[in-house]
Tab-separated table of C-alpha atoms and ligand atoms in Angstrom:
chain	number	residue	atom	x	y	z
A	1	MET	CA	61.300	-151.311	60.093
A	2	LYS	CA	64.402	-151.050	62.248
A	3	PHE	CA	66.999	-148.407	61.346
A	4	PHE	CA	70.661	-149.353	61.678
A	5	ILE	CA	73.466	-146.970	60.803
A	6	ASP	CA	76.236	-148.348	58.601
A	7	THR	CA	79.353	-146.683	59.966
A	8	ALA	CA	82.091	-146.961	62.562
A	9	ASN	CA	82.131	-143.170	63.049
A	10	LEU	CA	81.235	-142.485	66.692
A	11	GLU	CA	80.025	-138.900	66.074
A	12	GLN	CA	77.603	-140.050	63.367
A	13	ILE	CA	76.386	-142.924	65.524
A	14	GLN	CA	75.816	-140.458	68.387
A	15	GLU	CA	73.970	-138.045	66.052
A	16	ALA	CA	71.592	-140.774	64.857
A	17	GLN	CA	71.153	-141.959	68.431
A	18	ASN	CA	70.287	-138.400	69.537
A	19	MET	CA	67.495	-138.303	66.933
A	20	GLY	CA	65.903	-141.176	68.829
A	21	ILE	CA	65.411	-143.367	65.772
A	22	LEU	CA	68.454	-145.635	65.922
A	23	ASP	CA	67.973	-149.366	66.476
A	24	GLY	CA	71.510	-150.628	65.858
A	25	VAL	CA	74.812	-150.343	64.014
A	26	THR	CA	76.558	-152.305	61.288
A	27	THR	CA	80.291	-152.080	60.700
A	28	ASN	CA	82.665	-153.852	58.367
A	29	PRO	CA	86.478	-153.955	58.057
A	30	SER	CA	86.442	-151.168	55.434
A	31	LEU	CA	84.367	-148.881	57.675
A	32	MET	CA	86.678	-149.559	60.648
A	33	ALA	CA	89.736	-148.810	58.494
A	34	LYS	CA	88.088	-145.584	57.280
A	35	GLU	CA	87.990	-144.383	60.901
A	36	GLY	CA	91.664	-145.329	61.339
A	37	ILE	CA	90.851	-148.150	63.769
A	38	SER	CA	93.464	-150.912	63.603
A	39	GLY	CA	95.061	-153.437	65.929
A	40	GLU	CA	93.087	-155.948	68.007
A	41	GLU	CA	92.922	-153.854	71.176
A	42	ASN	CA	91.757	-150.707	69.368
A	43	ILE	CA	89.179	-152.658	67.385
A	44	ILE	CA	87.815	-154.279	70.559
A	45	ASN	CA	87.669	-150.912	72.348
A	46	HIS	CA	85.900	-149.348	69.391
A	47	TYR	CA	83.168	-151.987	69.459
A	48	LYS	CA	82.772	-151.385	73.196
A	49	ASN	CA	82.458	-147.630	72.564
A	50	ILE	CA	79.789	-148.220	69.915
A	51	CYS	CA	77.867	-150.483	72.307
A	52	SER	CA	77.988	-147.769	74.982
A	53	ILE	CA	76.269	-145.278	72.613
A	54	VAL	CA	73.523	-147.466	71.118
A	55	ASP	CA	71.118	-149.773	72.899
A	56	GLY	CA	70.693	-152.170	69.987
A	57	ASP	CA	72.446	-154.786	67.925
A	58	VAL	CA	75.980	-153.965	66.743
A	59	SER	CA	77.439	-156.077	63.948
A	60	ALA	CA	81.149	-156.874	64.300
A	61	GLU	CA	82.700	-158.721	61.368
A	62	VAL	CA	85.128	-161.640	61.543
A	63	ILE	CA	88.245	-161.547	59.380
A	64	SER	CA	88.912	-165.301	59.286
A	65	THR	CA	87.678	-167.333	56.335
A	66	ASP	CA	88.005	-170.778	57.923
A	67	PHE	CA	85.490	-172.320	60.333
A	68	GLU	CA	87.834	-172.582	63.337
A	69	GLY	CA	89.078	-169.029	62.922
A	70	MET	CA	85.562	-167.636	62.577
A	71	VAL	CA	84.417	-169.478	65.691
A	72	LYS	CA	87.387	-168.256	67.726
A	73	GLU	CA	86.978	-164.651	66.605
A	74	GLY	CA	83.199	-164.692	66.839
A	75	GLU	CA	83.118	-166.073	70.375
A	76	LYS	CA	85.565	-163.380	71.472
A	77	LEU	CA	83.495	-160.644	69.821
A	78	ALA	CA	80.206	-161.967	71.217
A	79	ALA	CA	81.674	-161.962	74.738
A	80	LEU	CA	82.321	-158.187	74.528
A	81	HIS	CA	78.665	-157.176	74.933
A	82	SER	CA	75.237	-158.790	74.744
A	83	ASN	CA	74.384	-156.540	71.753
A	84	ILE	CA	77.251	-157.768	69.593
A	85	VAL	CA	76.155	-159.668	66.481
A	86	VAL	CA	78.882	-161.695	64.772
A	87	LYS	CA	79.043	-160.764	61.105
A	88	VAL	CA	80.038	-163.709	58.934
A	89	PRO	CA	80.618	-163.769	55.151
A	90	MET	CA	78.413	-165.896	52.878
A	91	ILE	CA	80.920	-168.633	52.084
A	92	LYS	CA	80.758	-172.371	52.845
A	93	GLU	CA	82.828	-172.032	56.032
A	94	GLY	CA	80.665	-169.068	56.990
A	95	VAL	CA	77.474	-171.113	56.705
A	96	LYS	CA	79.016	-173.739	58.997
A	97	ALA	CA	80.043	-171.041	61.468
A	98	ILE	CA	76.543	-169.475	61.428
A	99	LYS	CA	75.042	-172.893	62.208
A	100	TYR	CA	77.518	-173.292	65.087
A	101	PHE	CA	76.857	-169.810	66.510
A	102	SER	CA	73.125	-170.340	66.190
A	103	SER	CA	73.357	-173.563	68.221
A	104	LYS	CA	75.242	-171.613	70.922
A	105	GLY	CA	72.698	-168.774	71.025
A	106	ILE	CA	75.170	-166.283	69.501
A	107	LYS	CA	73.537	-163.758	67.146
A	108	THR	CA	74.830	-163.604	63.560
A	109	ASN	CA	74.592	-161.376	60.509
A	110	CYS	CA	75.307	-163.180	57.249
A	111	THR	CA	77.004	-160.579	55.068
A	112	LEU	CA	77.895	-160.177	51.381
A	113	VAL	CA	74.625	-161.689	50.192
A	114	PHE	CA	73.803	-161.057	46.530
A	115	SER	CA	71.289	-163.788	45.629
A	116	ALA	CA	68.113	-165.426	46.903
A	117	GLY	CA	69.907	-168.784	47.071
A	118	GLN	CA	72.505	-167.356	49.419
A	119	ALA	CA	69.743	-165.860	51.574
A	120	LEU	CA	68.006	-169.244	51.730
A	121	LEU	CA	71.213	-170.903	52.949
A	122	ALA	CA	71.711	-168.208	55.594
A	123	ALA	CA	68.173	-168.784	56.907
A	124	LYS	CA	68.606	-172.564	56.948
A	125	ALA	CA	71.826	-172.158	58.945
A	126	GLY	CA	69.885	-170.069	61.494
A	127	ALA	CA	71.322	-166.595	60.849
A	128	THR	CA	69.734	-163.860	62.966
A	129	TYR	CA	70.106	-161.391	60.092
A	130	VAL	CA	70.805	-161.734	56.383
A	131	SER	CA	72.418	-158.756	54.623
A	132	PRO	CA	71.608	-158.417	50.907
A	133	PHE	CA	73.752	-155.567	49.502
A	134	ILE	CA	71.257	-153.633	47.393
A	135	GLY	CA	73.465	-150.672	46.449
A	136	ARG	CA	76.276	-152.868	45.174
A	137	LEU	CA	73.769	-154.801	43.025
A	138	ASP	CA	72.464	-151.521	41.597
A	139	ASP	CA	76.106	-150.653	40.826
A	140	VAL	CA	76.288	-153.640	38.455
A	141	SER	CA	72.951	-152.911	36.750
A	142	THR	CA	70.926	-155.413	38.775
A	143	ASP	CA	67.926	-154.210	40.782
A	144	GLY	CA	68.876	-154.657	44.448
A	145	ILE	CA	65.327	-153.965	45.600
A	146	ASP	CA	64.067	-156.942	43.551
A	147	LEU	CA	66.303	-159.167	45.671
A	148	ILE	CA	64.716	-157.887	48.895
A	149	ASP	CA	61.310	-158.682	47.408
A	150	GLN	CA	62.402	-162.190	46.431
A	151	ILE	CA	63.891	-162.947	49.864
A	152	ARG	CA	60.773	-161.603	51.643
A	153	LEU	CA	58.605	-163.994	49.587
A	154	ILE	CA	60.842	-166.988	50.271
A	155	TYR	CA	61.170	-166.312	54.009
A	156	ASP	CA	57.414	-165.777	54.356
A	157	ASN	CA	56.676	-168.995	52.432
A	158	TYR	CA	58.427	-171.007	55.124
A	159	GLY	CA	58.249	-168.767	58.178
A	160	TYR	CA	62.011	-168.352	58.464
A	161	GLU	CA	62.828	-166.136	61.429
A	162	THR	CA	66.011	-164.707	59.904
A	163	GLN	CA	65.561	-160.942	59.645
A	164	ILE	CA	66.137	-159.274	56.288
A	165	LEU	CA	68.676	-156.514	56.861
A	166	ALA	CA	68.772	-154.480	53.652
A	167	ALA	CA	72.394	-153.342	53.409
A	168	SER	CA	74.445	-151.132	51.127
A	169	VAL	CA	71.601	-148.633	51.197
A	170	ARG	CA	72.634	-145.478	49.377
A	171	HIS	CA	69.700	-143.047	49.355
A	172	PRO	CA	66.252	-142.347	50.853
A	173	MET	CA	64.308	-144.115	48.056
A	174	HIS	CA	66.123	-147.339	48.951
A	175	ILE	CA	64.828	-146.952	52.520
A	176	ILE	CA	61.263	-146.257	51.414
A	177	GLN	CA	61.235	-149.173	48.952
A	178	CYS	CA	62.615	-151.514	51.624
A	179	ALA	CA	59.850	-150.404	53.981
A	180	GLU	CA	57.202	-150.973	51.279
A	181	ILE	CA	58.424	-154.526	50.707
A	182	GLY	CA	58.707	-155.303	54.403
A	183	ALA	CA	62.432	-155.588	55.017
A	184	ASP	CA	62.879	-156.056	58.763
A	185	VAL	CA	65.849	-153.708	58.993
A	186	MET	CA	67.738	-151.324	56.780
A	187	THR	CA	71.306	-150.173	57.315
A	188	GLY	CA	72.608	-147.058	55.648
A	189	PRO	CA	74.764	-143.992	56.062
A	190	LEU	CA	73.612	-141.031	58.168
A	191	SER	CA	73.146	-139.019	54.942
A	192	ALA	CA	70.453	-141.445	53.670
A	193	ILE	CA	68.653	-141.354	57.018
A	194	THR	CA	68.659	-137.567	57.359
A	195	ALA	CA	67.611	-137.202	53.695
A	196	LEU	CA	64.249	-138.647	54.785
A	197	LEU	CA	63.654	-135.400	56.687
A	198	LYS	CA	63.820	-133.214	53.633
A	199	HIS	CA	60.856	-131.701	51.813
A	200	PRO	CA	60.847	-128.170	50.358
A	201	LEU	CA	57.195	-127.650	51.356
A	202	THR	CA	58.154	-128.343	54.985
A	203	ASP	CA	60.825	-125.626	54.843
A	204	ILE	CA	58.534	-123.149	53.068
A	205	GLY	CA	55.654	-123.927	55.450
A	206	LEU	CA	57.799	-123.516	58.556
A	207	GLU	CA	59.243	-120.248	57.313
A	208	LYS	CA	55.698	-118.893	56.751
A	209	PHE	CA	54.422	-120.075	60.158
A	210	LEU	CA	57.336	-118.373	61.920
A	211	ALA	CA	56.990	-115.184	59.859
A	212	ASP	CA	53.244	-115.002	60.654
A	213	PHE	CA	53.912	-115.622	64.351
A	214	ASN	CA	56.534	-112.873	64.453
A	215	LYS	CA	54.212	-110.423	62.631
A	216	ALA	CA	51.382	-111.113	65.080
A	217	ASN	CA	53.634	-110.954	68.143
A	218	GLY	CA	55.692	-107.927	67.223
B	301	E4P	C1	76.590	-154.046	55.433
B	301	E4P	O1	76.489	-154.429	56.555
B	301	E4P	C2	77.746	-153.350	54.855
B	301	E4P	O2	78.495	-152.789	55.908
B	301	E4P	C3	77.377	-152.200	53.977
B	301	E4P	O3	76.001	-151.938	53.978
B	301	E4P	C4	78.073	-152.130	52.701
B	301	E4P	O4	77.663	-150.965	52.046
B	301	E4P	P1	78.471	-150.316	50.828
B	301	E4P	O5	78.136	-151.062	49.602
B	301	E4P	O6	77.971	-148.906	50.783
B	301	E4P	O7	79.937	-150.417	51.185
């Protein structure tokens, strides 16, 4: 399973990259705003900075909600770097735009997906990635992991090549459950990724090994 980090924070992206386990980055307008990135030039430069840190796909989201606007924005974003993936919302105009980008060989990430039907449409339009938001489904008392399971079954039934990018991941169990089901990618915050490291027996064991070494070696 590929690991993407869901942030526009350059330090966190660098930290995950330094661990050697990072396969890509997802951003969205809220994450860009959180880092104080605004204005077209700053946004463009920020995407270029992200692409210079990570050698993997970087999702950059369009703001337009009409087909022409999405195409114009998406083509500009895709021209920034070969790793840019145009992130398009799951609306009717978005499906049309994904189909267009797919015919032009431009990679896409269909975002804001909350149902199997939406995921099916994204695959039929030729999306490179589909992003079901599992954490936000959990937030409204619906099991987000069940949706990943359902999409995996549907995509495997027909051999769709669209990759399932489990998004809105909140904690390490989400990551493990996504891996069990066979999500192609997960995107989450650095805290969820580093939480995978933690086990008290590892800490206790390491402390004992080091204490024994120090006793034996003076
Ligand atoms: C996906 O690409 C989104 O950026 C993201 O995963 C949304 O997560 P959130 O629900 O934690 O905002």
